[in-house]
Coordinates of C-alpha atoms and ligand atoms in Angstrom, one line a residue:
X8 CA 0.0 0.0 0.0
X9 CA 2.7 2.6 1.1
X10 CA 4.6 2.0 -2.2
X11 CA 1.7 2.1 -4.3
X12 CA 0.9 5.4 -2.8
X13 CA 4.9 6.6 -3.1
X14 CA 4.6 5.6 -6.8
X15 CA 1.7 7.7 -7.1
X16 CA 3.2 10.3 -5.4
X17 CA 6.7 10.4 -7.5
X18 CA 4.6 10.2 -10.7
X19 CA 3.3 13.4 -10.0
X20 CA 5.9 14.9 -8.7
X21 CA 8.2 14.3 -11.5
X22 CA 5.4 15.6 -14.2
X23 CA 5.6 19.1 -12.0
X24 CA 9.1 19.2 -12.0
X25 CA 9.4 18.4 -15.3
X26 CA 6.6 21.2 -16.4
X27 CA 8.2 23.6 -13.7
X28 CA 11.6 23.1 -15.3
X29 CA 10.6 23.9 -18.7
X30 CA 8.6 27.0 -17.4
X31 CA 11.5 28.2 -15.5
X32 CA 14.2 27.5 -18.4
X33 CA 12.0 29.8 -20.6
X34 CA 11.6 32.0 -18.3
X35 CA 15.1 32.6 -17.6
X36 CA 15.9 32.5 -21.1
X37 CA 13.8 35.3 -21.5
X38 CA 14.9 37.1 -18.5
X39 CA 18.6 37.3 -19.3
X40 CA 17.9 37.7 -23.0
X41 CA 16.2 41.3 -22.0
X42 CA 18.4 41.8 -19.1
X43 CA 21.6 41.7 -22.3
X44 CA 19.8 43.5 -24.4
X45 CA 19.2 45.8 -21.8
X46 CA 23.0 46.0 -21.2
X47 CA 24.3 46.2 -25.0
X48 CA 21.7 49.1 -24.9
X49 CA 23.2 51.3 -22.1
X50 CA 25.1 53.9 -23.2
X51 CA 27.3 54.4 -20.5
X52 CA 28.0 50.5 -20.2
X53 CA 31.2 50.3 -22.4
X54 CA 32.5 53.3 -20.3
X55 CA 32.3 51.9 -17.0
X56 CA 33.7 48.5 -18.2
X57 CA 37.7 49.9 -17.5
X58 CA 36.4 50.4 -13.9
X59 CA 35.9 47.3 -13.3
X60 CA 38.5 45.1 -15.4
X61 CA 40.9 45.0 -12.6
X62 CA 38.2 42.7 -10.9
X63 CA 38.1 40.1 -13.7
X64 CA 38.7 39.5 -17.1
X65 CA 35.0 37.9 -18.1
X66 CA 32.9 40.5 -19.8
X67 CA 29.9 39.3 -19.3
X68 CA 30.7 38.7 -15.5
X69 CA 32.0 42.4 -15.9
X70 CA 29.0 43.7 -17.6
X71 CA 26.5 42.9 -15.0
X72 CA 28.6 43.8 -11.9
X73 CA 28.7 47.1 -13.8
X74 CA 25.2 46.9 -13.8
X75 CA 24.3 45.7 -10.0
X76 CA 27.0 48.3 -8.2
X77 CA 26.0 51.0 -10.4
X78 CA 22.7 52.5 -8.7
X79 CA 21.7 54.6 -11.9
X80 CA 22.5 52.6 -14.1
X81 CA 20.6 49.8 -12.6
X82 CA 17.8 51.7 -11.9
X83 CA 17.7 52.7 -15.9
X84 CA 17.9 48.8 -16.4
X85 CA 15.2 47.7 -13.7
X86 CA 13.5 50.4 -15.2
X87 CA 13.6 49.2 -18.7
X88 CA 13.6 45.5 -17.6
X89 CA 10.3 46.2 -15.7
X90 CA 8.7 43.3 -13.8
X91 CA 11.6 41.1 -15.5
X92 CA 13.8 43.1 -12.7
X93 CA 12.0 41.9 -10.0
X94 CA 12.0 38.5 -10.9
X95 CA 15.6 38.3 -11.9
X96 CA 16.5 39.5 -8.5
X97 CA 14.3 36.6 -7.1
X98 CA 17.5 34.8 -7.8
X99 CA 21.2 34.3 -6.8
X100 CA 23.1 34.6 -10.3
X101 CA 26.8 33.9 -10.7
X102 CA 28.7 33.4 -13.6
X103 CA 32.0 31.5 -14.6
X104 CA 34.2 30.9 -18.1
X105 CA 34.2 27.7 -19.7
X106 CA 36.6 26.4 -16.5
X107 CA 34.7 27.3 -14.0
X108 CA 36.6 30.4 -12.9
X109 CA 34.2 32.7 -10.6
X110 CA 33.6 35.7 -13.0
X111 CA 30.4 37.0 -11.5
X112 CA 28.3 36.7 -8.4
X113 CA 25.1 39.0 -7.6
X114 CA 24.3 40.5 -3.8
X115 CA 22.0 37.4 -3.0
X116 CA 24.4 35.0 -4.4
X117 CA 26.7 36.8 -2.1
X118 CA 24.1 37.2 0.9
X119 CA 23.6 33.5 0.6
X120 CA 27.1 32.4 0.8
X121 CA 28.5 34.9 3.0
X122 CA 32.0 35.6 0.7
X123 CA 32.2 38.9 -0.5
X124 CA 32.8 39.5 -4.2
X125 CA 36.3 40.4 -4.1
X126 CA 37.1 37.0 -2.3
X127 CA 34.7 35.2 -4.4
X128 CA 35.6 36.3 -8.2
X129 CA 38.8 34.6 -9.5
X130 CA 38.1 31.3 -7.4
X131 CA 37.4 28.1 -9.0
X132 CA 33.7 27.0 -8.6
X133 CA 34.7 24.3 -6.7
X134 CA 35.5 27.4 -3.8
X135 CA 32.0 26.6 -3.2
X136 CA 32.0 22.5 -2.9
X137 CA 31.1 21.3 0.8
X138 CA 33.5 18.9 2.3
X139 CA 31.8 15.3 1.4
X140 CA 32.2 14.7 -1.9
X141 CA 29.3 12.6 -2.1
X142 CA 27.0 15.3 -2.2
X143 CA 26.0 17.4 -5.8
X144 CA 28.1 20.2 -6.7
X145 CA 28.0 23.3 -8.9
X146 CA 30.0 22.1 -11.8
X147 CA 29.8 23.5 -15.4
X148 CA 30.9 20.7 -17.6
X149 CA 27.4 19.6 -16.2
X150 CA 25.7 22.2 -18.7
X151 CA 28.1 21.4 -22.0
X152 CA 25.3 20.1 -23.5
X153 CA 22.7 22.2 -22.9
X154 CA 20.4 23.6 -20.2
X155 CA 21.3 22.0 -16.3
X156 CA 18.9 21.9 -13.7
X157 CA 19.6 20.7 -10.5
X158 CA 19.8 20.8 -6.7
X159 CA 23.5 21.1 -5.4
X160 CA 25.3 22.0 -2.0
X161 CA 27.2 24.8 -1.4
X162 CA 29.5 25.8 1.7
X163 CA 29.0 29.1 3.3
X164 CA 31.9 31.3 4.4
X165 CA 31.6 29.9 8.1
X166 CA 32.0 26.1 6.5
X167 CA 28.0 25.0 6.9
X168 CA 25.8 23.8 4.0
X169 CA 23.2 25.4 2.0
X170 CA 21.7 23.8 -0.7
X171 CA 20.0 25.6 -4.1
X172 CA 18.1 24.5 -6.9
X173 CA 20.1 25.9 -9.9
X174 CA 19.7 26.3 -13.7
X175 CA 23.3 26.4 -15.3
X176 CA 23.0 27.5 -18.9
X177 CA 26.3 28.3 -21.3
X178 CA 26.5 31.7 -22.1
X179 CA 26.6 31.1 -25.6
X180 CA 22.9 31.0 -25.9
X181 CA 22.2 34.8 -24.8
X182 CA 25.2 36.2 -26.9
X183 CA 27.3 35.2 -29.0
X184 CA 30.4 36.9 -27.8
X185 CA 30.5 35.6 -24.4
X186 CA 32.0 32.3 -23.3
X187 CA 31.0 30.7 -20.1
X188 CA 28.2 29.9 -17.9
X189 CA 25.6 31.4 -15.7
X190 CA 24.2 29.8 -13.0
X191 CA 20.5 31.1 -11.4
X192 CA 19.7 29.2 -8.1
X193 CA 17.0 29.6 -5.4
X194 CA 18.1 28.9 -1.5
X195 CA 16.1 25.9 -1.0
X196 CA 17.9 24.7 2.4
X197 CA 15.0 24.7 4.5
X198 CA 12.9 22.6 2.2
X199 CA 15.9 20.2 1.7
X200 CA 16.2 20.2 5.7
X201 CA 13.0 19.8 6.1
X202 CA 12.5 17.0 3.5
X203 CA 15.7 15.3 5.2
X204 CA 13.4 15.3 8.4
X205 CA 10.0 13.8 7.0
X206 CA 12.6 11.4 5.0
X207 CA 13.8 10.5 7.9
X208 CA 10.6 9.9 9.5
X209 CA 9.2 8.0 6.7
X210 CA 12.7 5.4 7.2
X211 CA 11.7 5.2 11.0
X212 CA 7.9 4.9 10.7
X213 CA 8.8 2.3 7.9
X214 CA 11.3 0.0 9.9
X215 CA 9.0 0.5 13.1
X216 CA 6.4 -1.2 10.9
X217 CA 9.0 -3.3 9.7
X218 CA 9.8 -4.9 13.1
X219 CA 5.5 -5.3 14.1
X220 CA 5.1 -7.0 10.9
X221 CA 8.0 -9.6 11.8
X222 CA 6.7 -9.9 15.5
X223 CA 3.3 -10.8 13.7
X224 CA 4.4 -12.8 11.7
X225 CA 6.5 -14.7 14.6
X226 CA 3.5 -14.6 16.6
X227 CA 1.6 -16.4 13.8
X228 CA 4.2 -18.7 13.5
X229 CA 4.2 -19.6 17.2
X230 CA 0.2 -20.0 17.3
X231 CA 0.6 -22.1 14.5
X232 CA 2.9 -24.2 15.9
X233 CA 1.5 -24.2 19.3
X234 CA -1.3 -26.0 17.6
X235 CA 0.7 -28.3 15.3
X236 CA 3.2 -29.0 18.7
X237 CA 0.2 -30.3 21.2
X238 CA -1.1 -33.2 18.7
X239 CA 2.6 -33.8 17.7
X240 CA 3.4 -34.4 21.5
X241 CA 0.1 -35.9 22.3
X242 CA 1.1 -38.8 18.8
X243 CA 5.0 -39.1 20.1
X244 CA 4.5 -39.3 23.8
X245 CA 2.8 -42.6 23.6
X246 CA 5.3 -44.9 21.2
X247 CA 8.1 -43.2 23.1
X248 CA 6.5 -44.3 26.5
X249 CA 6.5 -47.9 25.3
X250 CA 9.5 -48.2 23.2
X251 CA 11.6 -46.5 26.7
X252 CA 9.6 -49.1 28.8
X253 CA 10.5 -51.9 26.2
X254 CA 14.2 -50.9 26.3
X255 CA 14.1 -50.7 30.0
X256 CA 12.8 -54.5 30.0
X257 CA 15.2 -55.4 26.8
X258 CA 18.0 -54.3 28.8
X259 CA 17.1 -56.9 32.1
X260 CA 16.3 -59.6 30.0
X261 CA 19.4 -59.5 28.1
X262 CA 21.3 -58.6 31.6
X263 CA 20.0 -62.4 32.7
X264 CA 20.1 -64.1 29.1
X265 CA 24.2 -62.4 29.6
X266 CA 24.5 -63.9 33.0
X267 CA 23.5 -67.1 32.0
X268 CA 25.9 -67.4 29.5
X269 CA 29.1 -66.3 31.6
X270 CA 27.8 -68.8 34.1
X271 CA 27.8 -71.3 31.3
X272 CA 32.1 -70.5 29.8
X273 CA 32.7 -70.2 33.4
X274 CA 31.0 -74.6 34.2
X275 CA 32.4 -75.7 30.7
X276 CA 36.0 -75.7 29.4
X277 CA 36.5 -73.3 26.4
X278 CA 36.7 -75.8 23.5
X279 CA 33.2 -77.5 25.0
X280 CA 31.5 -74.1 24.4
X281 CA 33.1 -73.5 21.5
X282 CA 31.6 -77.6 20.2
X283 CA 28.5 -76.2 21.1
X284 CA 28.4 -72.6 19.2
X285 CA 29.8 -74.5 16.0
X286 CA 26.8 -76.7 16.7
X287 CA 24.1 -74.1 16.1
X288 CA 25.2 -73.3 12.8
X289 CA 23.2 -70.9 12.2
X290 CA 24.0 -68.6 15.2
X291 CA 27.1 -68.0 12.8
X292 CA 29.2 -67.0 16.2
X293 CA 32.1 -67.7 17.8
X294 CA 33.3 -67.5 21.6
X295 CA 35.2 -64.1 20.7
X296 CA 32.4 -62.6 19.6
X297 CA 30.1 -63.5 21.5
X298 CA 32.3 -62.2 24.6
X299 CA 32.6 -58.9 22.6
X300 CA 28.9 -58.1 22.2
X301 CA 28.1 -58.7 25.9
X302 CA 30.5 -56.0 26.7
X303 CA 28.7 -54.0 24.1
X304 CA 25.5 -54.5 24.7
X305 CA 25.2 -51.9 27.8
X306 CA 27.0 -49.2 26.2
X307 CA 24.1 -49.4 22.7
X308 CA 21.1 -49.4 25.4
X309 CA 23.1 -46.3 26.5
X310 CA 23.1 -44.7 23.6
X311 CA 19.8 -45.9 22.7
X312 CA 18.3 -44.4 26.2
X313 CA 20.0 -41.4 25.7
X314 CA 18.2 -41.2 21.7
X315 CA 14.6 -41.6 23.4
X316 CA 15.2 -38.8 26.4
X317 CA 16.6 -36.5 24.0
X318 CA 13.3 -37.1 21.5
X319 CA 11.1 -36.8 25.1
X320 CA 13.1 -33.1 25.8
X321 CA 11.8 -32.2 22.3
X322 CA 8.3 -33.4 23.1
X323 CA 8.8 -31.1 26.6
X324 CA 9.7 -28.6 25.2
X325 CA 7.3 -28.6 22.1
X326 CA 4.6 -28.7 24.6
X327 CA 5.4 -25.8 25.7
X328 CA 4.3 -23.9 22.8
X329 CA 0.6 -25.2 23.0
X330 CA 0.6 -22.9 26.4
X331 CA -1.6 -25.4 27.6
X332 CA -0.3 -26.1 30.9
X333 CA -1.0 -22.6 32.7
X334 CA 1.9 -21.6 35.2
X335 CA 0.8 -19.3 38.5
X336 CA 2.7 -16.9 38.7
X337 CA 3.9 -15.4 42.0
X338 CA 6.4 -12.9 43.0
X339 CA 9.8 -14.0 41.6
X340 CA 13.0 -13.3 42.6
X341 CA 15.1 -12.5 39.7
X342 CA 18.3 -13.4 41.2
X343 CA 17.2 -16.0 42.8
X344 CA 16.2 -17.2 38.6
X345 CA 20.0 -16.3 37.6
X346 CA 21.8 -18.4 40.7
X347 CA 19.5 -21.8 39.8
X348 CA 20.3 -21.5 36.1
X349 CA 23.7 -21.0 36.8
X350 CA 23.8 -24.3 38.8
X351 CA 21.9 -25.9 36.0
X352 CA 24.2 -25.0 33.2
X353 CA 27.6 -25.5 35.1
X354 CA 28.0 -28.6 33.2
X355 CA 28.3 -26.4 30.4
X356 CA 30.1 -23.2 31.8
X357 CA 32.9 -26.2 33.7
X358 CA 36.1 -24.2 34.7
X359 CA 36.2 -22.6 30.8
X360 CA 33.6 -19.5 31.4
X361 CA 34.3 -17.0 33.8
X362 CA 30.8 -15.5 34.9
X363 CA 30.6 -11.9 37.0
X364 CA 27.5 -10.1 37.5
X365 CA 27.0 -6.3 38.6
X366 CA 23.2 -7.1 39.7
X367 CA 21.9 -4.3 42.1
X368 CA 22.1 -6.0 46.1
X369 CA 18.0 -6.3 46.5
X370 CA 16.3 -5.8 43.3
X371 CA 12.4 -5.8 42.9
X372 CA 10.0 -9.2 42.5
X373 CA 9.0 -9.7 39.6
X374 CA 5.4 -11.4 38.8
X375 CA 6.0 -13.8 37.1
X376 CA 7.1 -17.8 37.1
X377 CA 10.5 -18.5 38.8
X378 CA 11.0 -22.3 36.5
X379 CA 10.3 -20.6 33.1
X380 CA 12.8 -17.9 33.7
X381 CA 15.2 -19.8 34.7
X382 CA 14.6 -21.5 31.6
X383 CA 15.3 -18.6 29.7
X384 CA 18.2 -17.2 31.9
X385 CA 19.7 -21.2 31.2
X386 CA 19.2 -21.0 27.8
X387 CA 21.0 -18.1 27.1
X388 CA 23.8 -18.9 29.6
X389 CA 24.1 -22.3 27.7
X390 CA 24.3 -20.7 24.1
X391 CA 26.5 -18.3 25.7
X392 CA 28.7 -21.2 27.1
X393 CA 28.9 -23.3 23.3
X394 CA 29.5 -20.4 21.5
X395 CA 32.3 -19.7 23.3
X396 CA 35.5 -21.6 22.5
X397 CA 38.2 -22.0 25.0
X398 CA 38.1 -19.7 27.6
X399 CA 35.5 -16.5 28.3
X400 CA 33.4 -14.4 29.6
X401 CA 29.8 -13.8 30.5
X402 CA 28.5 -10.8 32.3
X403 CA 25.3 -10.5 33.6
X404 CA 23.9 -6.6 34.5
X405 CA 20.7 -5.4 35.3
X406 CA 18.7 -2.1 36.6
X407 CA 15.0 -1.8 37.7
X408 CA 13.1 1.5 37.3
X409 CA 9.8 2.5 38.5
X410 CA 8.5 0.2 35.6
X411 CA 10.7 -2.6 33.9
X412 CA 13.6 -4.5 35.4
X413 CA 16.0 -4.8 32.5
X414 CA 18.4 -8.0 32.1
X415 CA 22.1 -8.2 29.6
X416 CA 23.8 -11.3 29.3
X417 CA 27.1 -10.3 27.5
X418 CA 29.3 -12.7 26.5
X419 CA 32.4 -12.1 24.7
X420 CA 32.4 -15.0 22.0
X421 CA 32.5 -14.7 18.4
X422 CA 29.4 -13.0 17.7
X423 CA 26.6 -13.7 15.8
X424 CA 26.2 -12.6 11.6
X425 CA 23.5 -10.5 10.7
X426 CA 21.6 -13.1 8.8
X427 CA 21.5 -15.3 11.4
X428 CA 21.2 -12.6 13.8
X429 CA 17.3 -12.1 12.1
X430 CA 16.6 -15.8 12.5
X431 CA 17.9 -16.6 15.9
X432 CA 14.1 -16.4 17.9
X433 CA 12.5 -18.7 15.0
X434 CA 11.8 -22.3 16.0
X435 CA 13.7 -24.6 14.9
X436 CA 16.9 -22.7 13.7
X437 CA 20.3 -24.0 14.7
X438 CA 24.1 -23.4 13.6
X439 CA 24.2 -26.9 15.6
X440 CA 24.7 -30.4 14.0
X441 CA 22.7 -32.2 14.6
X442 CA 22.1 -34.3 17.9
X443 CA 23.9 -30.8 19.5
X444 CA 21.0 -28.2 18.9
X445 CA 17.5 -28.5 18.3
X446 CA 16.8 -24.5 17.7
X447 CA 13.8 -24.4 20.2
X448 CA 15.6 -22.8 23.1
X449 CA 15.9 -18.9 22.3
X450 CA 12.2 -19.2 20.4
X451 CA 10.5 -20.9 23.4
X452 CA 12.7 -18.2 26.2
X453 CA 11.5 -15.6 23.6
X454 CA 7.5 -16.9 24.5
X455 CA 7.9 -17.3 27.9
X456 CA 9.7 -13.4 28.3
X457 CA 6.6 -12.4 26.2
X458 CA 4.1 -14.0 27.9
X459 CA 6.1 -12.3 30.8
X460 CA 4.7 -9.4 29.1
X461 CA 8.3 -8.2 28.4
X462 CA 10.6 -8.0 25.9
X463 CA 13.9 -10.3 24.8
X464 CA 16.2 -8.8 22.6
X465 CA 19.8 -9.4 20.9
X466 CA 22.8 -7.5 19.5
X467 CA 25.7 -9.1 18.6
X468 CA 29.0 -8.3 16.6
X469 CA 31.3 -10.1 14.6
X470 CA 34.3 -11.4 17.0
X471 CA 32.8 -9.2 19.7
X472 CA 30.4 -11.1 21.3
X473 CA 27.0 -11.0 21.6
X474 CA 24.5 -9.1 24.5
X475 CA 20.7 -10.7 25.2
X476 CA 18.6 -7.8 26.9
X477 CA 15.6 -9.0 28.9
X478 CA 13.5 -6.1 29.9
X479 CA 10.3 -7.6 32.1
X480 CA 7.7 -5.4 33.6
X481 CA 7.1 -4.8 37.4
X482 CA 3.5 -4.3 36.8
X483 CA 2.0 -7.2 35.0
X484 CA -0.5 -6.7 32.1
X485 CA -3.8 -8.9 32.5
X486 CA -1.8 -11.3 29.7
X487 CA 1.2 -12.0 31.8
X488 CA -1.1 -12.7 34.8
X489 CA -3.9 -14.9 32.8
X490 CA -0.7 -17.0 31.5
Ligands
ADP19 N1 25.6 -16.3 22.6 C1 25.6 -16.7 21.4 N2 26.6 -16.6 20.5 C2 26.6 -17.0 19.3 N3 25.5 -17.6 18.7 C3 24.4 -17.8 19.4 C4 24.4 -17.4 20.8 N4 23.2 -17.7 21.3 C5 22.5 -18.3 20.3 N5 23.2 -18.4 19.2 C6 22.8 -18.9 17.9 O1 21.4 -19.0 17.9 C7 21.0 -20.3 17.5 C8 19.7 -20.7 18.1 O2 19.8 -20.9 19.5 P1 18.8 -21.8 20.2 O3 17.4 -21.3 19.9 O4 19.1 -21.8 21.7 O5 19.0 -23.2 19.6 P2 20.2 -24.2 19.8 O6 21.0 -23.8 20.9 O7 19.5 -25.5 20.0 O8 20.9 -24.2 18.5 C9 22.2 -21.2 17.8 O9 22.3 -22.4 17.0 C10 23.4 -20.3 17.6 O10 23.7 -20.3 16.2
MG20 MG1 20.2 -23.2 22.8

């Protein structure tokens, strides 16, 4: 919708501009066609031209300096001129030769920039140029093809920037004698200042409505798969339940079946056994091997126990997202959170992750529930801890106004990229391979924090590290308190 309208908008402005320039070139054409003939006309022109030459060698520049400091004279001109004059003087004029040597410059040229005309005629255009040259200059190559329209920057005598609209014509095409250009500007550095501002707006309203659309779009995501993630549980839960209790039995009943058989090598001498295993032919086994997978067979029920709790942590935390278990909340003690997730994730922090933590001596309770935030608080504390390689860092700060108690987790690991910085809250996204990461745990502490009726947020730099802010409200909305 907004760039339809934008479209519609630049369509029309670019149809005025393009009538307004063509109205203004002919107008100006006009203008400084009478205002030359008005000059070749004078009679007392040619005479005061000597008066001035020390100034500048352009005669054209000359000529209407003549003009502009000689009150008769330009009286007699405005006079002939007529309502031309006045418009004429609407504008800042300034003139160059064909390399852009300053030749001419009227009192509002000179009002506008400050410079007087002595320290102004003989510089190079480029006298003018602002500092940054990205922005558009005065430059008369621009016109050697014609008629030039165009906004540009200037610098003032004190170093700021204005900016004009200008019209640079060659001078060719009022006379035929005169080489060079003429520039006619307006001072349009208000406008442009003011366009920077409702530009700027435009790029903040714009990325503000950038950021609800993806927190819609992650809170449609999260419905949907708080729907899909309560009959996926519900399906799961029950073939895992049996195939863990039919492992547990496996495991006893090949405990005894093993027993028996070391009972047996230990009654019968080796080459007996051995008579007997070459017997059932189709066991296709010998005494070696046979010793080798009853000392493997613990370590694959292991493995294979380990396989089933990690699929049942998925299912946990899956069913998380169907928010259909509703936690009480009750007044929480935020440190309190931060020590028990510590302790939980000190299997990952070991002796590799130094941890320090400038949290204020008695901070407020939050409402809110003290196992799902030390969910969150683990979470991040974890991700800090496996992002980190070697040795580091993680500092934990915090601050409570009137309000919000806010929350950073800094670590100093290697950061996070920007693409993956924009994904990092959706389910299921991992850097991990796989068996390591699952991608739930920042999207589910990014639920619970909102159904907090706070906020989780992340900056992170390349090779820096990476900061998680937590800001959670001391006064819960009816949401937080109806989770
Ligand atoms: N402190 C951190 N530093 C670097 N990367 C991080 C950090 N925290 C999270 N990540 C990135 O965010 C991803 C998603 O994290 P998470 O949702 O907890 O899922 P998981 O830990 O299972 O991968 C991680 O795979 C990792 O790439
Ligand atoms: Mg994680």
């Amino acid at each position: 919708m907004n760039s339809l309208l934008d479209k519609t908008e630049i369509g029309f402005g670019m149809e005025a501009q393009g009538l307004f320039l063509v109205c203004s070139t002919v107008i100006l054409l006009i203008i400084i066609f009478f205002l030359y003939k008005t000059y070749r006309t004078s009679i007392n022109v040619e005479a005061k031209l000597a008066e001035f030459s020390s100034l500048t060698d352009n005669r054209f520049g000359r000529k209407m300096h003549l003009i502009e400091v000689n009150a008769d004279e330009y009286k007699l001109n405005k006079a002939l001129l007529g309502p031309l004059a006045r418009i004429i003087d609407e504008y800042c004029v300034l003139t160059t030769d064909r390399h852009g040597t300053i030749t001419f410059a009227n009192g509002k040229f000179l009002a506008l920039s400050g410079h007087s005309f002595s320290r102004l005629i003989g510089q190079n255009e480029s006298f003018n140029h602002p500092d940054d040259d990205s922005l558009p200059v005065m430059q008369c190559d621009q016109a050697l093809s014609g008629v030039w329209n165009g906004e540009v920057c200037n610098r003032h005598a004190d170093g700021s920037r204005y900016w004009m609209n200008m019209f640079l014509f060659p001078l060719s095409y009022i006379s035929d004698e005169d080489d060079g250009y003429i520039y006619f500007g307006t001072d349009i550095t208000s406008i442009k200042t003011e366009n920077n501002q409702l530009m700027q707006e435009v790029k903040d309203k714009n990325q503000k409505l950038d950021q609800v659309e993806s927190l819609l779009l992650h809170s449609e995501k999260m419905a949907s798969l708080g729907t899909i993630s309560a009959g996926i549980a519900h399906e799961i839960n029950n073939p895992i339940a049996f195939v863990s209790s039919n492992l547990n039995r496996s495991r006893d009943y090949l405990g005894t079946m093993a027993g028996i058989i070391q009972g047996l090598q230990k009654r019968i001498s080796e080459e007996k056994f051995q008579q007997f295993l070459d017997a059932e032919t189709n066991l296709n086994v010998d005494a070696r091997k046979l010793t080798f997978m009853m000392a493997d067979y613990p370590a694959l029920m292991d493995e294979t126990d380990e396989g089933i709790e990690r699929i049942k942590k998925i299912i946990r935390d899956l069913k998380h997202f169907s928010h259909n278990q509703p936690e009480a909340f009750s007044p929480t003690d935020i440190a309190t959170c931060m020590a028990m997730s510590l302790n939980l994730a000190k299997h990952e922090l070991k002796n590799r992750i130094t941890v320090s933590h400038s949290l204020p001596d008695s901070m407020p309770l939050i409402n809110g529930s003290e196992s799902q935030l030390s969910q969150v608080f683990m979470n991040v504390f974890v991700n800090a801890a496996q992002a980190i390689e070697g040795k580091g860092n993680i500092t934990i700060a915090g601050h409570c106004d009137e309000q919000w108690c806010t929350l950073t987790i800094t670590d100093d690991g290697p950061g996070i990229a920007e693409d993956t910085l924009k994904q990092i809250f959706e389910p299921f996204y991992t850097t991990k391979p796989i068996g390591q990461g699952t991608g739930l745990g920042l999207s589910i502490s990014h639920d619970i924090i909102q159904h907090h009726g706070g906020t989780m947020t992340v900056e992170s730099q390349l090779g820096a590290g990476t900061t998680f802010t937590i800001r959670l409200p001391l006064k819960q909305t009816d949401r937080a308190d109806a989770a």
